[in-house]
PDB file of C-alpha atoms in Angstrom:
ATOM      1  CA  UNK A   1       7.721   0.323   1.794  1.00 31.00           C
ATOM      2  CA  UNK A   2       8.367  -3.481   1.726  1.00 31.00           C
ATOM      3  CA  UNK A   3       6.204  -3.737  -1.428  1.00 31.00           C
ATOM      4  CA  UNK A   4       8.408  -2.041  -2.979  1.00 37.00           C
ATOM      5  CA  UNK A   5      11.175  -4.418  -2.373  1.00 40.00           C
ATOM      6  CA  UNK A   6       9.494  -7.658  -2.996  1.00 35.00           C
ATOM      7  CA  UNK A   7       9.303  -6.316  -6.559  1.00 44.00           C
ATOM      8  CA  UNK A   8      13.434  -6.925  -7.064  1.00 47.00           C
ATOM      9  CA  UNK A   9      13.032 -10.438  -5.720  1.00 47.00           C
ATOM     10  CA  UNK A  10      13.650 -12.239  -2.604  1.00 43.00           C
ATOM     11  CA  UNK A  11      17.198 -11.639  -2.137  1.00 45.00           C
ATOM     12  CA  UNK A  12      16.729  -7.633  -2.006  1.00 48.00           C
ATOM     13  CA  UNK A  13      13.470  -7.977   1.000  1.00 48.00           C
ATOM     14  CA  UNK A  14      15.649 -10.787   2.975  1.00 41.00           C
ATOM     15  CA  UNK A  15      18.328  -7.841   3.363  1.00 47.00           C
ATOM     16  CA  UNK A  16      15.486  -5.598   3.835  1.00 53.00           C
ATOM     17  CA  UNK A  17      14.209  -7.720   6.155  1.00 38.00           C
ATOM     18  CA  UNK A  18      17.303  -7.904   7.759  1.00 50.00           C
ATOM     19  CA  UNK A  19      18.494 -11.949   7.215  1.00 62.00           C
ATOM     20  CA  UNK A  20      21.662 -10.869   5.364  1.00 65.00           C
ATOM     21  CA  UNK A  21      22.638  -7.960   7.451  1.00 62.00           C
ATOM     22  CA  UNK A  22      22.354  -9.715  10.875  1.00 68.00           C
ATOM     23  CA  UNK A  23      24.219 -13.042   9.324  1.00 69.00           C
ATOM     24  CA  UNK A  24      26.883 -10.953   8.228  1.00 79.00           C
ATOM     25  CA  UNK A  25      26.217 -11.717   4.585  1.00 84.00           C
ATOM     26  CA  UNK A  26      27.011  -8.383   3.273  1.00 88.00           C
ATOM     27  CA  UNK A  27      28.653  -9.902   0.085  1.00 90.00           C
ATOM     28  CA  UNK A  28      25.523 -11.349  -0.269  1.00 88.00           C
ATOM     29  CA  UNK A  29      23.934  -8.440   0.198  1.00 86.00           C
ATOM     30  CA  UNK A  30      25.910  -6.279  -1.813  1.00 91.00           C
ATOM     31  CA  UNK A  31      24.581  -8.520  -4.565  1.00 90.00           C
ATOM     32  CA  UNK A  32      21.340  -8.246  -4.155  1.00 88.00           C
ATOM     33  CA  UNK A  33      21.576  -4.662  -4.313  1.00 90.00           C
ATOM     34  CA  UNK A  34      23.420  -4.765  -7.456  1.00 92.00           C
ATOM     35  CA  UNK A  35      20.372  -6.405  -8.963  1.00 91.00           C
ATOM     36  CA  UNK A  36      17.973  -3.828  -7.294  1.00 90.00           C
ATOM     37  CA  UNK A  37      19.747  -0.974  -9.089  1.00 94.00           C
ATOM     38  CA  UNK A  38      20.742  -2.512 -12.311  1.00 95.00           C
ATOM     39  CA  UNK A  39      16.421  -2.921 -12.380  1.00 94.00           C
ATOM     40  CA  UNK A  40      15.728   0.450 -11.214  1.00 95.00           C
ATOM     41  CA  UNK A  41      18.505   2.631 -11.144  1.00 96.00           C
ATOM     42  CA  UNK A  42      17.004   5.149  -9.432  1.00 96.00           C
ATOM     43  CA  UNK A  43      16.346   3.447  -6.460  1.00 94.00           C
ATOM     44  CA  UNK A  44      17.281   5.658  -4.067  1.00 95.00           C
ATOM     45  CA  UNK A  45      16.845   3.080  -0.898  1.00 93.00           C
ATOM     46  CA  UNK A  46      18.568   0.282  -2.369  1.00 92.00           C
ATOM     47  CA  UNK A  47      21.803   2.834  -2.832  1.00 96.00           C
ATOM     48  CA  UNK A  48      22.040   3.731  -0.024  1.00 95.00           C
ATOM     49  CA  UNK A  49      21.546  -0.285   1.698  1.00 93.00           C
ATOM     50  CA  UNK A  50      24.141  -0.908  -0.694  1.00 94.00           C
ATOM     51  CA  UNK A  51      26.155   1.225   0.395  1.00 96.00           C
ATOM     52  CA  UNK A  52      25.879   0.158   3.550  1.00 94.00           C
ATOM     53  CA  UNK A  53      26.782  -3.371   2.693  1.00 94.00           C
ATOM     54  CA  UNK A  54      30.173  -2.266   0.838  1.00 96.00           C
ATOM     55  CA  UNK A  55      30.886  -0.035   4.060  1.00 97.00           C
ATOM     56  CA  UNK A  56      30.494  -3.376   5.813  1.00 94.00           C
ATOM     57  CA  UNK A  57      32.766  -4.923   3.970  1.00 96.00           C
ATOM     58  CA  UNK A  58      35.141  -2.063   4.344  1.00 97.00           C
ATOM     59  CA  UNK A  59      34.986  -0.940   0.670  1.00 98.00           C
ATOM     60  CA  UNK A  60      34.856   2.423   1.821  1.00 99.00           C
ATOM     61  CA  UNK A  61      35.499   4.206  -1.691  1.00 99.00           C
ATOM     62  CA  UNK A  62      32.823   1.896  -3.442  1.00 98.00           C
ATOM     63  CA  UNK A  63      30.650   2.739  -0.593  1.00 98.00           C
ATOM     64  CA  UNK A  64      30.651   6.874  -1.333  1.00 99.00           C
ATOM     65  CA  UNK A  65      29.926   6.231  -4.568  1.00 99.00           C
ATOM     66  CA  UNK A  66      26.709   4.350  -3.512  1.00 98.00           C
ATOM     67  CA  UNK A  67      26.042   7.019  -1.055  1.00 98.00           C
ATOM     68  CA  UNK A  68      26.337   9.906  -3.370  1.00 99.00           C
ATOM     69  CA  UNK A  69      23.857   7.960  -5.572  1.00 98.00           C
ATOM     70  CA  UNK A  70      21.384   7.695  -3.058  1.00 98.00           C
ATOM     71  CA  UNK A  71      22.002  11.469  -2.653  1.00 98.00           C
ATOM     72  CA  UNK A  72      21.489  12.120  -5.843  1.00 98.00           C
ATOM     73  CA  UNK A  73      17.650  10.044  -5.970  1.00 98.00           C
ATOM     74  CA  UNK A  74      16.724  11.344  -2.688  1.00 96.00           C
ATOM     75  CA  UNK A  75      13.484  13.227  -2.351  1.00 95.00           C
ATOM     76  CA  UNK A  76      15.144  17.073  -1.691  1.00 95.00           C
ATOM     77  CA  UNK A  77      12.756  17.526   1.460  1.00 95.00           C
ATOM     78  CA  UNK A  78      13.330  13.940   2.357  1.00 95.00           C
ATOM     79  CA  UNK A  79      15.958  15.425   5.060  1.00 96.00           C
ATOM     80  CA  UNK A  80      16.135  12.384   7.412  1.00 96.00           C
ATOM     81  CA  UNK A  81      16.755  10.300   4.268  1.00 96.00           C
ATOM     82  CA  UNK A  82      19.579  12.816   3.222  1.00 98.00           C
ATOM     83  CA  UNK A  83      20.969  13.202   6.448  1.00 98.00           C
ATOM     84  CA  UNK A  84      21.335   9.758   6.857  1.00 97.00           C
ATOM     85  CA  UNK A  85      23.446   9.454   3.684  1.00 98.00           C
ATOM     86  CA  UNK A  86      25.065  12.386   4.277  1.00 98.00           C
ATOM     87  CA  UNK A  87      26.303  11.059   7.495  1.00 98.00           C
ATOM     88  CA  UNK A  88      27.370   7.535   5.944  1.00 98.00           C
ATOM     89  CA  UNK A  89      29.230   8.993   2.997  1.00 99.00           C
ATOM     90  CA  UNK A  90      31.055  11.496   5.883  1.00 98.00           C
ATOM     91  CA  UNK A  91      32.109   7.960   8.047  1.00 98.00           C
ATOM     92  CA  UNK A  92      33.238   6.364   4.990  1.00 98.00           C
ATOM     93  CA  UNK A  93      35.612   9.580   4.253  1.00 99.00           C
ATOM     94  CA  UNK A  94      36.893   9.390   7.564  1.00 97.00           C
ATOM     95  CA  UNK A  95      37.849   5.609   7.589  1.00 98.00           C
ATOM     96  CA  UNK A  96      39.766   6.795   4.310  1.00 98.00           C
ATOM     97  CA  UNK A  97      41.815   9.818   5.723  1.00 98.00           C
ATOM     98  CA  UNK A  98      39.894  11.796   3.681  1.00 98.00           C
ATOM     99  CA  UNK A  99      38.919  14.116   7.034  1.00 98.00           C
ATOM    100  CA  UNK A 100      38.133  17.377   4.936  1.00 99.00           C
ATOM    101  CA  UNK A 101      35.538  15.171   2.734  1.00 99.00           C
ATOM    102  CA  UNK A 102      34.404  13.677   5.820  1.00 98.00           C
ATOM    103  CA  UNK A 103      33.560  17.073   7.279  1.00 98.00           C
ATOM    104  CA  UNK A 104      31.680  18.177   4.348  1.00 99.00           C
ATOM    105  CA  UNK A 105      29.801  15.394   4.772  1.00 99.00           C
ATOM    106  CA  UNK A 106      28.772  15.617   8.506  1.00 98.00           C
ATOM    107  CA  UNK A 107      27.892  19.943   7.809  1.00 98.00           C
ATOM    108  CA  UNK A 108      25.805  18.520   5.314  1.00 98.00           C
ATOM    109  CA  UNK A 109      24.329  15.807   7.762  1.00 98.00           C
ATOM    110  CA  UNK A 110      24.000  18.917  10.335  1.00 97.00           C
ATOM    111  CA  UNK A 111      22.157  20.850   7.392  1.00 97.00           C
ATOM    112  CA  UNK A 112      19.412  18.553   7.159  1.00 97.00           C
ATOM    113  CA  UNK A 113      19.039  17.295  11.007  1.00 96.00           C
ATOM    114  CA  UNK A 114      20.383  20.209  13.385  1.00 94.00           C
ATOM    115  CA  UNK A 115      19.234  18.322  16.262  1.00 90.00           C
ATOM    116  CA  UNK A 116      21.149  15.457  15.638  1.00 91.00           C
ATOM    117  CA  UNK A 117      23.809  15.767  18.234  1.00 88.00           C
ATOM    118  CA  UNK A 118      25.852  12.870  17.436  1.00 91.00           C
ATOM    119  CA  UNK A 119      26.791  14.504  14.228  1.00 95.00           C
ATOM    120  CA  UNK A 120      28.369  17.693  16.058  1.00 94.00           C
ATOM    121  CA  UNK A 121      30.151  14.933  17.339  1.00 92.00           C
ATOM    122  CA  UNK A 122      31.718  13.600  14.044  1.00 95.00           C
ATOM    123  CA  UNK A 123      32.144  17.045  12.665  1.00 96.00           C
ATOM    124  CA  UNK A 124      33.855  17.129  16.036  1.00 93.00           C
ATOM    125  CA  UNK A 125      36.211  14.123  15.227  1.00 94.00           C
ATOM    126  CA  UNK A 126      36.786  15.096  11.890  1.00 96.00           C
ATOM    127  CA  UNK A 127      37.956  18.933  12.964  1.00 96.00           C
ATOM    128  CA  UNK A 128      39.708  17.276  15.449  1.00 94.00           C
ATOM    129  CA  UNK A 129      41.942  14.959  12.815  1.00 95.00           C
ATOM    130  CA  UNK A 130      42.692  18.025  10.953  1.00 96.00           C
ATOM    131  CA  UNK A 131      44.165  19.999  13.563  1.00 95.00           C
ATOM    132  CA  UNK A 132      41.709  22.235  13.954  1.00 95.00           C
ATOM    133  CA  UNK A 133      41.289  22.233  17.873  1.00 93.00           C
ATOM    134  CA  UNK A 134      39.370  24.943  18.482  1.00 91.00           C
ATOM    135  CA  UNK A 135      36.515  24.435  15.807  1.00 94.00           C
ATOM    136  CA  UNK A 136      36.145  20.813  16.942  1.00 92.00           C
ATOM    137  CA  UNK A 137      35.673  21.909  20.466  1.00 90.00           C
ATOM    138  CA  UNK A 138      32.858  24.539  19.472  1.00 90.00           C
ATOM    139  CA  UNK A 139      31.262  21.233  17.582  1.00 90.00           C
ATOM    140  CA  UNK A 140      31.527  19.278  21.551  1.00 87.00           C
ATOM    141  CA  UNK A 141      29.899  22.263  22.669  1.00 85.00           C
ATOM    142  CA  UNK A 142      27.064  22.582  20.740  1.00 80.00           C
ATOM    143  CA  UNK A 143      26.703  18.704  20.933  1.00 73.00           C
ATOM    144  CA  UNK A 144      26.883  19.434  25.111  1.00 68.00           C
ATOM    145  CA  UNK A 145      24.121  21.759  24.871  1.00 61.00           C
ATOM    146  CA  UNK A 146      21.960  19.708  22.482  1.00 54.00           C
ATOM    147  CA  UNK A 147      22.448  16.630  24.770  1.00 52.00           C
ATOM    148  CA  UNK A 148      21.585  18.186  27.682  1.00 49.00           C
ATOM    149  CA  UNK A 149      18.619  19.487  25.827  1.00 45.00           C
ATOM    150  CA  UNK A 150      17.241  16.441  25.010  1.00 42.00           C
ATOM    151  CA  UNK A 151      17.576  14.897  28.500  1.00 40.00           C
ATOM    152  CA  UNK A 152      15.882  17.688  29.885  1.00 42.00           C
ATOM    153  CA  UNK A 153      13.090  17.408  27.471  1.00 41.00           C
ATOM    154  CA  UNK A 154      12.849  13.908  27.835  1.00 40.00           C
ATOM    155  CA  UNK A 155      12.650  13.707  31.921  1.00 41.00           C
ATOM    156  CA  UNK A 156      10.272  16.613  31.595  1.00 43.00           C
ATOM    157  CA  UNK A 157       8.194  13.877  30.224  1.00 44.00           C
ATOM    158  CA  UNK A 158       7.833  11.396  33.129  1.00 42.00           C
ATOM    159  CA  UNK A 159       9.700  13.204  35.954  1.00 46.00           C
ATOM    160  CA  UNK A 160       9.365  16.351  37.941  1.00 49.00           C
ATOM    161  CA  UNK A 161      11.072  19.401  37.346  1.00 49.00           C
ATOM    162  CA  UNK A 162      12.948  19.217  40.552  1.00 48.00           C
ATOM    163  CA  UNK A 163      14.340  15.810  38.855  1.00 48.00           C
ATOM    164  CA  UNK A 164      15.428  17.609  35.965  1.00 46.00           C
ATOM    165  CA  UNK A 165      16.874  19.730  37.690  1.00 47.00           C
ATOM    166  CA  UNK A 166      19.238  17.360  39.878  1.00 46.00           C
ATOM    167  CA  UNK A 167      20.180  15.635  36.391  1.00 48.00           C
ATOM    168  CA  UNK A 168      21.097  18.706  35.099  1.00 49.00           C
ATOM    169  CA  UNK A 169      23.570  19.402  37.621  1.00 49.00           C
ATOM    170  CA  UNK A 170      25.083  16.129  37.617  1.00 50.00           C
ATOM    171  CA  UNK A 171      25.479  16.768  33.947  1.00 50.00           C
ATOM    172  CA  UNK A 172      27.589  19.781  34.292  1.00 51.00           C
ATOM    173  CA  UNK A 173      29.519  18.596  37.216  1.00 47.00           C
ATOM    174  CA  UNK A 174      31.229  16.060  34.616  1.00 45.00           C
ATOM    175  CA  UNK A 175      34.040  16.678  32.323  1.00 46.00           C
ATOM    176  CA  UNK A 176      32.763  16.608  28.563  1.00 45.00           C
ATOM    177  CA  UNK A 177      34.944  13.348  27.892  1.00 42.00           C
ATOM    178  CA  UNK A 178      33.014  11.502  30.691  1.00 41.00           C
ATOM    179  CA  UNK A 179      29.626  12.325  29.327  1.00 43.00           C
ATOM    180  CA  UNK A 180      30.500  12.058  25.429  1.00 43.00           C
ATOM    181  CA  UNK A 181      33.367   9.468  25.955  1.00 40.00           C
ATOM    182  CA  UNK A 182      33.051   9.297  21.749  1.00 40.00           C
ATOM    183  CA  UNK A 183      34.951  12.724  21.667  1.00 40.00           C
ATOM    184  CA  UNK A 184      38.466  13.490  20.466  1.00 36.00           C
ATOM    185  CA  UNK A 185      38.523  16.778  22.540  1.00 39.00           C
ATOM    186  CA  UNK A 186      39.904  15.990  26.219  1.00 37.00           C
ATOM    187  CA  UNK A 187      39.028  17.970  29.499  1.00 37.00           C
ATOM    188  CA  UNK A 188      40.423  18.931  32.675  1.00 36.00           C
TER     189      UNK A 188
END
């Protein structure tokens, strides 16, 4: 994919590249990304880095605007693409107050990647900062059992079952907050 970048100059594959990003230089890079879309305005990557750089910067309106952009370029079965826009224009909502955009956002995440547990998680926050108790503690839930999931499916992978087994249990001998500490939801 870099040869696509080095076609909108230097500036755009140093961000890509990560120089910008890692020095902090998200003006900088906010720039360059201006360039890359005046040039190709459907450049569905260099939306979505841009918005990226303006969340950065904390320009969190100017950043869904970038994001639904990239949205809007995005190859439709390109779902990890989508659902990491999706997920980016949901954070950006939140840092607003805008919880009930943000939660759109994060369903829509959830739409594309169901497996993504950390998103149950957001949707989880965002229930959470509109009251709505009970919903967000379904969202831990399903997060708990997708977690769990994946450790099991990853220790299945080097260790024995017995193994699994013994993490398991130490799992569910935790309260929720201890093993998502991330959540809003608290535990007794």
């Amino acid at each position: 994919m870099t040869f696509i970048f080095v076609s909108f100059g230097e500036e755009l594959h140093q961000f890509c590249q990560n120089d910008l990003k890692r020095l902090r230089r998200y003006k900088d890079a906010e720039q360059a990304f201006d360039k890359a879309t005046e040039k190709k305005p459907n450049f569905s990557e260099a939306w979505y880095a841009h918005g990226m750089a303006l969340k950065l910067q904390e320009k969190y309106q100017d950043a869904i605007e970038s994001f639904n952009k990239a949205i809007s370029y995005y190859d439709p079965i390109d779902y990890d693409q989508l659902s990491r826009a999706w997920r980016q224009l949901g954070d950006s909502s939140w840092y607003l107050g805008e919880y009930q955009d943000a939660l759109k956002a994060f369903e829509k995440a959830i739409d594309y990647t169901p497996e993504d547990f950390i998103l149950y998680n957001w949707k989880a926050d965002a229930l959470a900062s509109l009251g709505r108790y009970p919903e967000a503690l379904k969202a831990i839930e399903v997060t708990s059992l997708r977690s769990t999931s994946l450790v099991c499916s990853c220790k299945m992978q080097i260790d024995s079952p017995l193994v699994v087994f013994h993490s398991l249990m130490l799992l569910s001998s935790l309260p929720l907050a201890r093993i998502f500490p991330f959540g809003l939801i608290a535990t007794k």
